[in-house]
Coordinates of C-alpha atoms and ligand atoms in Angstrom, one line a residue:
M1 CA 18.9 -44.3 -34.8
T2 CA 20.8 -47.4 -34.4
R3 CA 17.6 -49.4 -34.1
R4 CA 16.4 -48.1 -37.4
L5 CA 19.8 -49.0 -39.0
I6 CA 19.5 -52.5 -37.6
V7 CA 15.9 -52.9 -39.0
W8 CA 17.1 -51.7 -42.4
A9 CA 20.1 -54.0 -42.5
A10 CA 17.8 -56.9 -41.5
A11 CA 15.3 -56.0 -44.2
I12 CA 18.1 -55.8 -46.9
A13 CA 19.6 -59.1 -45.7
A14 CA 16.2 -60.7 -45.9
L15 CA 15.6 -59.4 -49.5
I16 CA 19.1 -60.7 -50.6
A17 CA 18.4 -64.0 -48.9
G18 CA 15.0 -64.2 -50.7
A19 CA 16.6 -63.3 -54.1
V20 CA 19.3 -65.9 -53.7
W21 CA 16.7 -68.5 -52.7
L22 CA 14.6 -67.6 -55.7
A23 CA 17.7 -67.9 -58.0
D24 CA 18.4 -71.3 -56.5
N25 CA 14.7 -72.4 -56.9
P26 CA 13.6 -71.1 -60.2
G27 CA 10.1 -71.8 -61.5
S28 CA 7.7 -70.5 -64.1
A29 CA 4.3 -68.8 -63.9
T30 CA 1.7 -68.4 -66.6
L31 CA -1.2 -65.9 -66.6
E32 CA -4.1 -66.2 -69.0
W33 CA -6.9 -63.6 -69.2
R34 CA -9.3 -62.8 -72.1
G35 CA -7.0 -64.1 -74.7
W36 CA -3.9 -62.6 -73.2
R37 CA -1.2 -64.9 -72.0
V38 CA 1.9 -63.9 -70.0
D39 CA 4.7 -66.4 -69.4
S40 CA 7.1 -65.4 -66.7
S41 CA 9.4 -66.7 -63.9
V42 CA 8.2 -66.8 -60.3
A43 CA 10.9 -64.2 -59.3
V44 CA 9.5 -61.6 -61.8
L45 CA 5.9 -62.2 -60.7
I46 CA 6.8 -61.6 -57.0
G47 CA 8.7 -58.4 -58.1
A48 CA 5.7 -57.2 -60.1
V49 CA 3.3 -57.8 -57.1
A50 CA 5.7 -55.9 -54.8
A51 CA 5.9 -52.9 -57.3
V52 CA 2.1 -52.8 -57.6
A53 CA 1.7 -52.8 -53.7
I54 CA 4.3 -49.9 -53.3
A55 CA 2.6 -47.9 -56.0
A56 CA -0.8 -48.3 -54.4
A57 CA 0.6 -47.2 -51.0
I58 CA 2.1 -44.1 -52.5
I59 CA -1.2 -43.2 -54.3
Y60 CA -3.2 -43.7 -51.1
R61 CA -0.9 -41.5 -49.1
G62 CA -1.0 -38.8 -51.8
A63 CA -4.8 -38.8 -52.1
W64 CA -5.2 -38.6 -48.3
A65 CA -2.8 -35.6 -48.1
L66 CA -4.8 -33.8 -50.8
W67 CA -8.1 -34.6 -49.1
G68 CA -6.9 -32.9 -45.8
L69 CA -5.1 -30.0 -47.5
P70 CA -7.9 -27.3 -47.2
R71 CA -8.5 -28.1 -43.6
R72 CA -4.8 -27.8 -42.8
L73 CA -4.4 -24.6 -44.8
L74 CA -7.3 -23.1 -42.8
F75 CA -5.6 -24.2 -39.5
W76 CA -2.3 -22.7 -40.5
R77 CA -3.9 -19.4 -41.4
R78 CA -5.8 -19.3 -38.1
M79 CA -2.6 -20.0 -36.2
A80 CA -0.7 -17.2 -38.1
R81 CA -3.6 -14.8 -37.4
R82 CA -3.6 -15.7 -33.7
E83 CA 0.1 -15.2 -33.5
K84 CA -0.1 -11.9 -35.2
G85 CA -3.0 -10.9 -32.9
Y86 CA -1.1 -11.7 -29.7
R87 CA 2.0 -9.9 -31.1
T88 CA -0.2 -6.9 -31.7
L89 CA -1.8 -7.2 -28.2
T90 CA 1.7 -7.3 -26.7
R91 CA 2.8 -4.2 -28.6
G92 CA -0.4 -2.5 -27.5
L93 CA 0.2 -3.2 -23.8
V94 CA 3.7 -1.9 -24.2
A95 CA 2.3 1.2 -25.9
V96 CA 0.0 1.7 -22.9
A97 CA 2.9 1.3 -20.5
A98 CA 4.8 3.9 -22.5
G99 CA 1.8 6.3 -22.5
E100 CA 1.5 6.3 -26.3
A101 CA -2.2 6.9 -26.5
E102 CA -2.9 6.9 -30.2
E103 CA -0.6 4.0 -30.9
A104 CA -2.3 2.0 -28.1
R105 CA -5.7 2.7 -29.5
K106 CA -4.7 1.6 -33.1
L107 CA -3.1 -1.6 -31.8
A108 CA -6.1 -2.3 -29.6
A109 CA -8.5 -2.1 -32.5
R110 CA -6.2 -4.3 -34.7
A111 CA -5.8 -6.9 -31.9
E112 CA -9.5 -7.0 -31.4
K113 CA -10.0 -7.6 -35.1
L114 CA -7.3 -10.3 -35.2
L115 CA -8.2 -12.1 -32.0
G116 CA -11.9 -11.7 -31.8
D117 CA -12.9 -11.3 -28.1
P118 CA -10.3 -12.7 -25.7
P119 CA -10.3 -11.1 -22.3
L120 CA -6.9 -9.4 -22.7
T121 CA -8.0 -7.3 -25.7
K122 CA -10.8 -5.8 -23.6
L123 CA -8.2 -4.7 -21.0
L124 CA -6.0 -3.2 -23.7
T125 CA -9.0 -1.4 -25.4
A126 CA -10.1 0.0 -22.0
Q127 CA -6.6 1.1 -21.1
A128 CA -6.1 2.7 -24.5
A129 CA -9.4 4.6 -24.0
Q130 CA -8.2 5.7 -20.6
L131 CA -5.0 7.0 -22.1
I132 CA -6.8 9.0 -24.7
G133 CA -8.9 10.4 -21.9
D134 CA -12.2 8.8 -23.0
E135 CA -13.2 7.8 -19.5
T136 CA -16.8 6.9 -20.5
A137 CA -15.5 4.4 -23.1
A138 CA -12.9 3.0 -20.7
R139 CA -15.6 2.5 -18.0
K140 CA -17.8 0.7 -20.5
H141 CA -15.0 -1.7 -21.5
F142 CA -14.1 -2.3 -17.9
A143 CA -17.7 -3.0 -17.1
D144 CA -17.9 -5.5 -20.1
M145 CA -15.1 -7.4 -18.4
L146 CA -17.3 -8.1 -15.3
D147 CA -19.3 -10.6 -17.3
R148 CA -16.5 -13.2 -17.3
P149 CA -15.2 -14.6 -14.1
E150 CA -11.6 -14.7 -15.4
T151 CA -11.6 -10.9 -16.1
A152 CA -14.0 -9.6 -13.5
F153 CA -11.3 -8.7 -11.0
L154 CA -9.3 -6.8 -13.7
G155 CA -12.5 -5.0 -14.7
L156 CA -13.2 -4.0 -11.2
R157 CA -9.7 -2.8 -10.7
G158 CA -10.1 -0.5 -13.7
L159 CA -13.5 0.7 -12.4
I160 CA -12.1 1.4 -8.9
L161 CA -9.2 3.5 -10.3
A162 CA -11.6 5.4 -12.6
A163 CA -14.1 6.1 -9.8
R164 CA -11.3 7.3 -7.5
K165 CA -9.9 9.5 -10.2
E166 CA -13.2 11.3 -10.6
G167 CA -13.7 11.4 -6.8
N168 CA -16.7 9.1 -6.7
R169 CA -15.8 7.4 -3.4
A170 CA -19.2 5.6 -3.0
A171 CA -18.8 3.9 -6.4
A172 CA -15.2 3.1 -5.7
L173 CA -16.2 1.5 -2.4
E174 CA -18.9 -0.7 -4.0
Y175 CA -16.4 -1.9 -6.7
A176 CA -13.8 -2.5 -4.0
K177 CA -16.2 -4.6 -2.0
R178 CA -16.8 -6.8 -5.1
A179 CA -13.1 -7.1 -5.9
Y180 CA -12.4 -8.0 -2.3
A181 CA -15.1 -10.7 -2.4
I182 CA -13.4 -12.3 -5.4
R183 CA -9.9 -12.2 -4.1
P184 CA -9.8 -11.4 -0.3
K185 CA -6.2 -12.6 0.0
T186 CA -4.9 -10.2 -2.7
S187 CA -3.0 -7.4 -1.0
W188 CA -4.2 -4.7 -3.5
A189 CA -7.9 -5.7 -3.0
A190 CA -7.6 -5.7 0.8
T191 CA -5.7 -2.5 1.2
T192 CA -7.8 -0.6 -1.4
L193 CA -11.0 -1.6 0.4
L194 CA -9.4 -0.6 3.8
D195 CA -8.4 2.8 2.4
L196 CA -11.8 3.5 1.1
Q197 CA -13.5 2.4 4.3
I198 CA -11.2 4.6 6.3
G199 CA -11.7 7.5 3.9
Q200 CA -15.5 7.2 4.5
S201 CA -15.1 6.7 8.3
L202 CA -16.7 3.2 8.1
W203 CA -14.7 2.2 11.1
R204 CA -16.4 -1.1 12.1
E205 CA -16.2 -2.4 8.5
A206 CA -12.6 -1.2 8.4
L207 CA -11.9 -3.2 11.5
T208 CA -13.2 -6.4 9.9
T209 CA -11.0 -5.7 6.8
V210 CA -7.9 -4.9 8.8
E211 CA -8.2 -7.9 11.0
A212 CA -8.7 -10.2 7.9
A213 CA -5.7 -8.6 6.3
I214 CA -3.6 -9.4 9.3
R215 CA -4.9 -13.0 9.4
H216 CA -4.0 -13.4 5.7
G217 CA -0.5 -12.0 6.2
I218 CA -1.2 -8.9 4.0
L219 CA -0.5 -6.5 6.9
T220 CA 2.3 -7.6 9.2
G221 CA 4.4 -6.6 12.1
E222 CA 4.3 -3.2 13.6
D223 CA 2.5 -1.7 10.7
G224 CA -0.4 -4.1 10.9
R225 CA -0.7 -3.7 14.7
R226 CA -0.6 0.1 14.5
R227 CA -3.3 0.2 11.8
R228 CA -5.5 -2.2 13.8
V229 CA -5.0 -0.1 17.0
V230 CA -5.8 3.1 15.2
V231 CA -9.0 1.6 13.6
L232 CA -10.0 0.4 17.1
L233 CA -9.6 3.9 18.5
A234 CA -11.6 5.3 15.6
C235 CA -14.3 2.7 16.4
S236 CA -14.2 3.8 20.0
G237 CA -14.5 7.5 19.0
A238 CA -17.5 6.8 16.7
A239 CA -19.2 4.7 19.4
G240 CA -18.7 7.5 21.9
E241 CA -20.2 10.0 19.6
S242 CA -23.3 7.9 19.0
G243 CA -23.8 7.4 22.8
E244 CA -22.6 3.8 23.0
A245 CA -20.5 4.2 26.1
K246 CA -19.8 0.6 26.7
A247 CA -18.8 -0.2 23.1
A248 CA -16.5 2.9 23.2
L249 CA -14.8 1.7 26.3
D250 CA -14.5 -1.9 24.9
F251 CA -12.8 -0.7 21.7
A252 CA -10.4 1.6 23.7
R253 CA -9.5 -1.2 26.0
R254 CA -8.7 -3.5 23.1
A255 CA -6.6 -0.8 21.5
S256 CA -4.6 0.0 24.6
G257 CA -4.2 -3.8 25.3
L258 CA -2.8 -4.4 21.9
D259 CA -0.3 -1.6 22.0
P260 CA 0.3 -0.3 25.6
D261 CA 3.1 2.0 24.3
F262 CA 0.8 3.8 21.9
L263 CA -0.2 7.0 23.8
P264 CA -3.4 7.8 22.0
A265 CA -4.8 4.4 23.0
T266 CA -3.8 4.9 26.6
L267 CA -5.2 8.4 26.7
R268 CA -8.5 7.3 25.2
H269 CA -8.8 4.3 27.5
A270 CA -7.9 6.3 30.6
G271 CA -10.2 9.2 29.7
L272 CA -13.2 6.8 29.2
L273 CA -12.4 5.0 32.5
I274 CA -12.4 8.3 34.3
G275 CA -15.6 9.4 32.6
G276 CA -17.2 6.1 33.7
G277 CA -16.2 6.6 37.4
R278 CA -13.3 4.1 37.3
G279 CA -10.6 6.4 38.6
R280 CA -8.5 3.8 40.3
Q281 CA -8.2 1.7 37.1
A282 CA -7.4 4.9 35.1
A283 CA -4.7 5.9 37.7
K284 CA -3.0 2.6 37.3
L285 CA -3.0 2.8 33.6
I286 CA -1.7 6.4 33.6
Q287 CA 1.1 5.6 36.1
D288 CA 2.1 2.6 34.0
A289 CA 2.2 4.8 30.9
W290 CA 4.1 7.6 32.7
S291 CA 6.9 5.2 33.5
R292 CA 7.5 4.7 29.7
T293 CA 6.1 7.7 27.9
P294 CA 5.3 10.7 30.1
H295 CA 3.0 13.1 28.4
P296 CA 1.3 16.4 29.5
E297 CA -2.2 14.9 28.6
L298 CA -1.5 12.0 30.9
A299 CA -0.8 14.5 33.7
R300 CA -3.9 16.4 33.0
L301 CA -6.0 13.2 33.1
F302 CA -4.3 12.1 36.3
L303 CA -5.3 15.3 38.0
S304 CA -8.9 15.1 36.6
I305 CA -9.5 11.9 38.5
H306 CA -10.0 13.9 41.7
A307 CA -11.7 17.0 40.6
G308 CA -12.2 19.6 43.3
E309 CA -8.9 18.9 45.1
D310 CA -7.0 22.0 46.3
A311 CA -3.7 23.1 44.8
I312 CA -1.5 21.4 47.6
G313 CA -3.5 18.2 47.1
R314 CA -2.8 18.4 43.3
M315 CA 0.9 18.9 44.0
R316 CA 1.1 15.8 46.2
R317 CA -0.8 13.8 43.5
M318 CA 1.6 15.0 40.8
E319 CA 4.5 14.0 42.9
R320 CA 3.2 10.5 43.1
L321 CA 2.8 10.3 39.4
A322 CA 6.2 11.9 38.6
A323 CA 7.9 9.4 40.9
H324 CA 7.3 6.8 38.2
N325 CA 9.8 8.5 35.9
S326 CA 11.4 11.1 38.1
G327 CA 14.3 12.2 35.9
H328 CA 12.2 12.9 32.8
V329 CA 11.7 16.5 31.6
E330 CA 7.9 16.0 31.5
S331 CA 8.0 15.0 35.2
H332 CA 9.8 18.2 36.0
L333 CA 7.5 20.3 33.9
A334 CA 4.4 18.8 35.4
L335 CA 5.8 19.3 38.9
A336 CA 6.8 22.9 38.2
A337 CA 3.3 23.6 36.9
A338 CA 1.7 22.1 40.0
A339 CA 4.2 24.0 42.2
V340 CA 3.4 27.4 40.6
D341 CA -0.3 26.5 41.0
A342 CA 0.3 25.8 44.7
K343 CA 2.5 28.9 45.1
L344 CA 5.5 26.7 46.2
W345 CA 8.0 29.0 44.6
A346 CA 11.2 27.2 45.8
T347 CA 9.9 23.9 44.5
A348 CA 8.9 25.5 41.3
R349 CA 12.4 27.0 40.7
K350 CA 14.0 23.7 41.5
H351 CA 11.9 21.9 38.8
F352 CA 12.5 24.8 36.3
D353 CA 16.2 24.3 36.6
E354 CA 15.9 20.5 36.5
A355 CA 13.6 20.6 33.5
E356 CA 16.1 22.8 31.6
E357 CA 18.9 20.4 32.5
A358 CA 16.9 17.3 31.6
G359 CA 15.6 18.6 28.4
R360 CA 15.8 22.1 27.0
R361 CA 14.2 25.5 27.3
D362 CA 11.0 25.2 25.4
G363 CA 8.0 27.5 25.2
R364 CA 6.1 25.7 28.0
L365 CA 8.9 26.2 30.4
C366 CA 9.3 29.9 29.5
R367 CA 5.6 30.5 29.9
L368 CA 5.6 28.8 33.3
R369 CA 8.5 31.0 34.4
A370 CA 6.6 34.1 33.2
D371 CA 3.6 33.0 35.3
A372 CA 5.8 32.4 38.3
E373 CA 7.6 35.8 38.1
E374 CA 4.3 37.6 37.9
A375 CA 2.6 35.6 40.6
E376 CA 5.5 35.6 43.0
H377 CA 6.9 39.1 42.7
G378 CA 4.4 40.9 40.5
D379 CA 7.4 41.5 38.2
T380 CA 5.7 42.1 34.9
E381 CA 9.0 43.1 33.2
A382 CA 10.6 39.8 34.0
A383 CA 7.4 38.0 33.0
R384 CA 7.5 39.9 29.7
R385 CA 11.1 38.8 29.1
W386 CA 10.1 35.2 29.7
L387 CA 7.2 35.5 27.3
V388 CA 9.6 36.9 24.6
A389 CA 11.9 34.0 25.3
A390 CA 8.9 31.6 25.0
A391 CA 8.2 33.0 21.5
E392 CA 11.8 32.4 20.5
A393 CA 12.2 29.0 22.1
A394 CA 11.6 25.7 20.5
P395 CA 8.0 25.2 19.7
D396 CA 5.9 23.1 22.1
P397 CA 5.6 19.4 21.2
A398 CA 2.4 18.5 19.5
W399 CA 0.8 15.9 17.3
V400 CA 2.6 16.3 14.0
C401 CA 1.5 14.6 10.7
G402 CA 4.4 12.6 9.3
D403 CA 3.1 13.1 5.8
C404 CA 2.2 16.8 5.4
G405 CA 3.8 18.2 8.6
A406 CA 0.5 19.7 9.9
V407 CA 0.5 20.3 13.6
W408 CA -2.5 19.4 15.8
R409 CA -3.3 19.9 19.4
H410 CA -5.3 16.7 19.7
W411 CA -4.5 13.3 18.2
T412 CA -6.9 12.0 15.5
P413 CA -6.9 8.8 13.4
V414 CA -6.8 10.7 10.1
C415 CA -4.8 13.9 9.5
G416 CA -7.3 16.8 9.1
R417 CA -5.2 18.3 6.3
C418 CA -3.9 15.5 4.1
E419 CA -6.2 12.7 5.2
S420 CA -3.3 10.3 5.8
F421 CA -4.2 7.5 8.2
A422 CA -2.4 6.8 11.5
G423 CA 0.2 9.4 10.5
L424 CA 0.2 11.7 13.6
A425 CA 3.0 11.3 16.1
W426 CA 3.9 13.3 19.2
S427 CA 7.0 15.4 18.4
T428 CA 8.4 18.9 18.3
P429 CA 7.3 20.6 15.1
E430 CA 9.9 22.1 12.9
H431 CA 10.7 25.8 13.5
V432 CA 9.3 28.0 10.8
R433 CA 12.5 29.0 9.0
E434 CA 13.1 32.5 7.8
D435 CA 12.7 32.7 4.0
V436 CA 16.1 32.9 2.3
P437 CA 16.4 36.4 0.9
A438 CA 15.8 36.3 -2.9
Q439 CA 19.0 35.5 -4.7
K440 CA 20.5 38.4 -6.7
P441 CA 20.6 37.9 -10.4
L442 CA 23.9 36.6 -11.7
P443 CA 26.4 39.5 -12.3
S444 CA 26.4 40.5 -16.0
G445 CA 29.3 43.0 -16.0
G446 CA 32.6 43.8 -14.3
T447 CA 31.2 46.5 -12.1
E448 CA 28.8 44.2 -10.3
M449 CA 31.5 41.5 -9.7
V450 CA 32.9 43.6 -6.8
E451 CA 29.6 43.6 -5.1
A452 CA 29.0 39.9 -5.7
S453 CA 32.3 39.0 -4.2
A454 CA 31.7 41.0 -1.1
P455 CA 31.4 38.8 2.1
A456 CA 27.9 37.5 2.6
P457 CA 26.0 38.7 5.7
V458 CA 25.8 36.1 8.5
P459 CA 22.5 34.4 8.3
T460 CA 21.1 35.2 11.8
G461 CA 17.9 33.4 11.4
D462 CA 19.4 30.0 10.8
A463 CA 22.0 30.4 13.4
A464 CA 19.4 31.2 16.0
F465 CA 17.4 28.2 14.8
A466 CA 20.4 25.8 15.2
E467 CA 21.0 26.9 18.8
T468 CA 17.4 26.3 19.8
R469 CA 17.4 22.7 18.5
P470 CA 17.1 20.1 21.3
A471 CA 20.4 18.4 22.1
G472 CA 18.9 15.0 21.6
S473 CA 17.3 15.5 18.2
Ligands
LIG1 ZN1 -1.2 15.3 7.1

């Protein structure tokens, strides 16, 4: 600003200096042309020349502006149209998010008209079609998006969601593979592909995907490790079913190595070792696991290493295993079972009592006591009482789905009821609660008020339930 002021001041000063100099040095000028003659002073001549130059400059600028006007008008119109188009597009996307199907469809059509064919209008048109329920049109619009690299991923995403919605798993998997190839480091692409591979039991492909997802930091920590281990176990199971014994064992070994505390991995690994005649290795694995997480299936596997052994031999063997975690309720239960089997009644009773002290009276313990009563004394009445107690005791622990609560005898990678992956955990299933008696309708008159205010009966079902809960849980 100040610079401009200085330039102006300098220009005015120069003009004044020039005028003063011209006044001090007057002169005359004469112009003759085709019989015309003009007599003037030099000052006036210079002034006239300056005026003509300024006028020419103004005319030139004006003519130039007029010349470019149509082009500029067109440009402005296009800009206004684009702006309107993008505003319409934005409103359309908002309408999609709000679930206003008809509004979204109208805005999609308008945006397409205003903007021509930019990638985002395709997405809006497809989503609007989806909202209306026109899946065929939506699929077509999503498929159109595959032609351009910048919209291919978005188009595939729409196609995957549409395929999953209509239960077409094979198509969803194909699209997911393409989406994953475009953006392997995108969490959505990797986890979607993994889910679909798991859903179709493509375990070796799932293993590649889960390992890449861990490498890319998409699956992390305990969650990533657990998924990897469960996929490895599923690979082992599939290999076993197709007769690849060595591959089955390799997968199981990797799984139990990655997560030694994950029981299904230990059980699978130990079971395969025993099946392959490597009892010593299996025994070491089982004893190691028993010290951390004793489990009835571990005990069963441990005894199966030496098939054909007599009951006393099995008792001695079980004592060696239980010594790795001697205070645990599972150790007492395993020893009690072996003692009943070997008819060592005093030992059995000792472990019954210790199991009850260490844990609780669950169904397994009650059933063992029933067996003992019948075998030792032939007391069927006492046995019957224990069986009744077993029915009323806390349910046996089992593999329980964390998502749907389904209870399974054997662990599987995928829940057989809700298909959730890696959701089964060894725990005590919830007691089946008695249904609450149907509530009486609200009292409408004075006579019923008396009845309504009478003391409510003690809910026996729930009280019994509360008593049988384990102390620790
Ligand atoms: Zn489930």
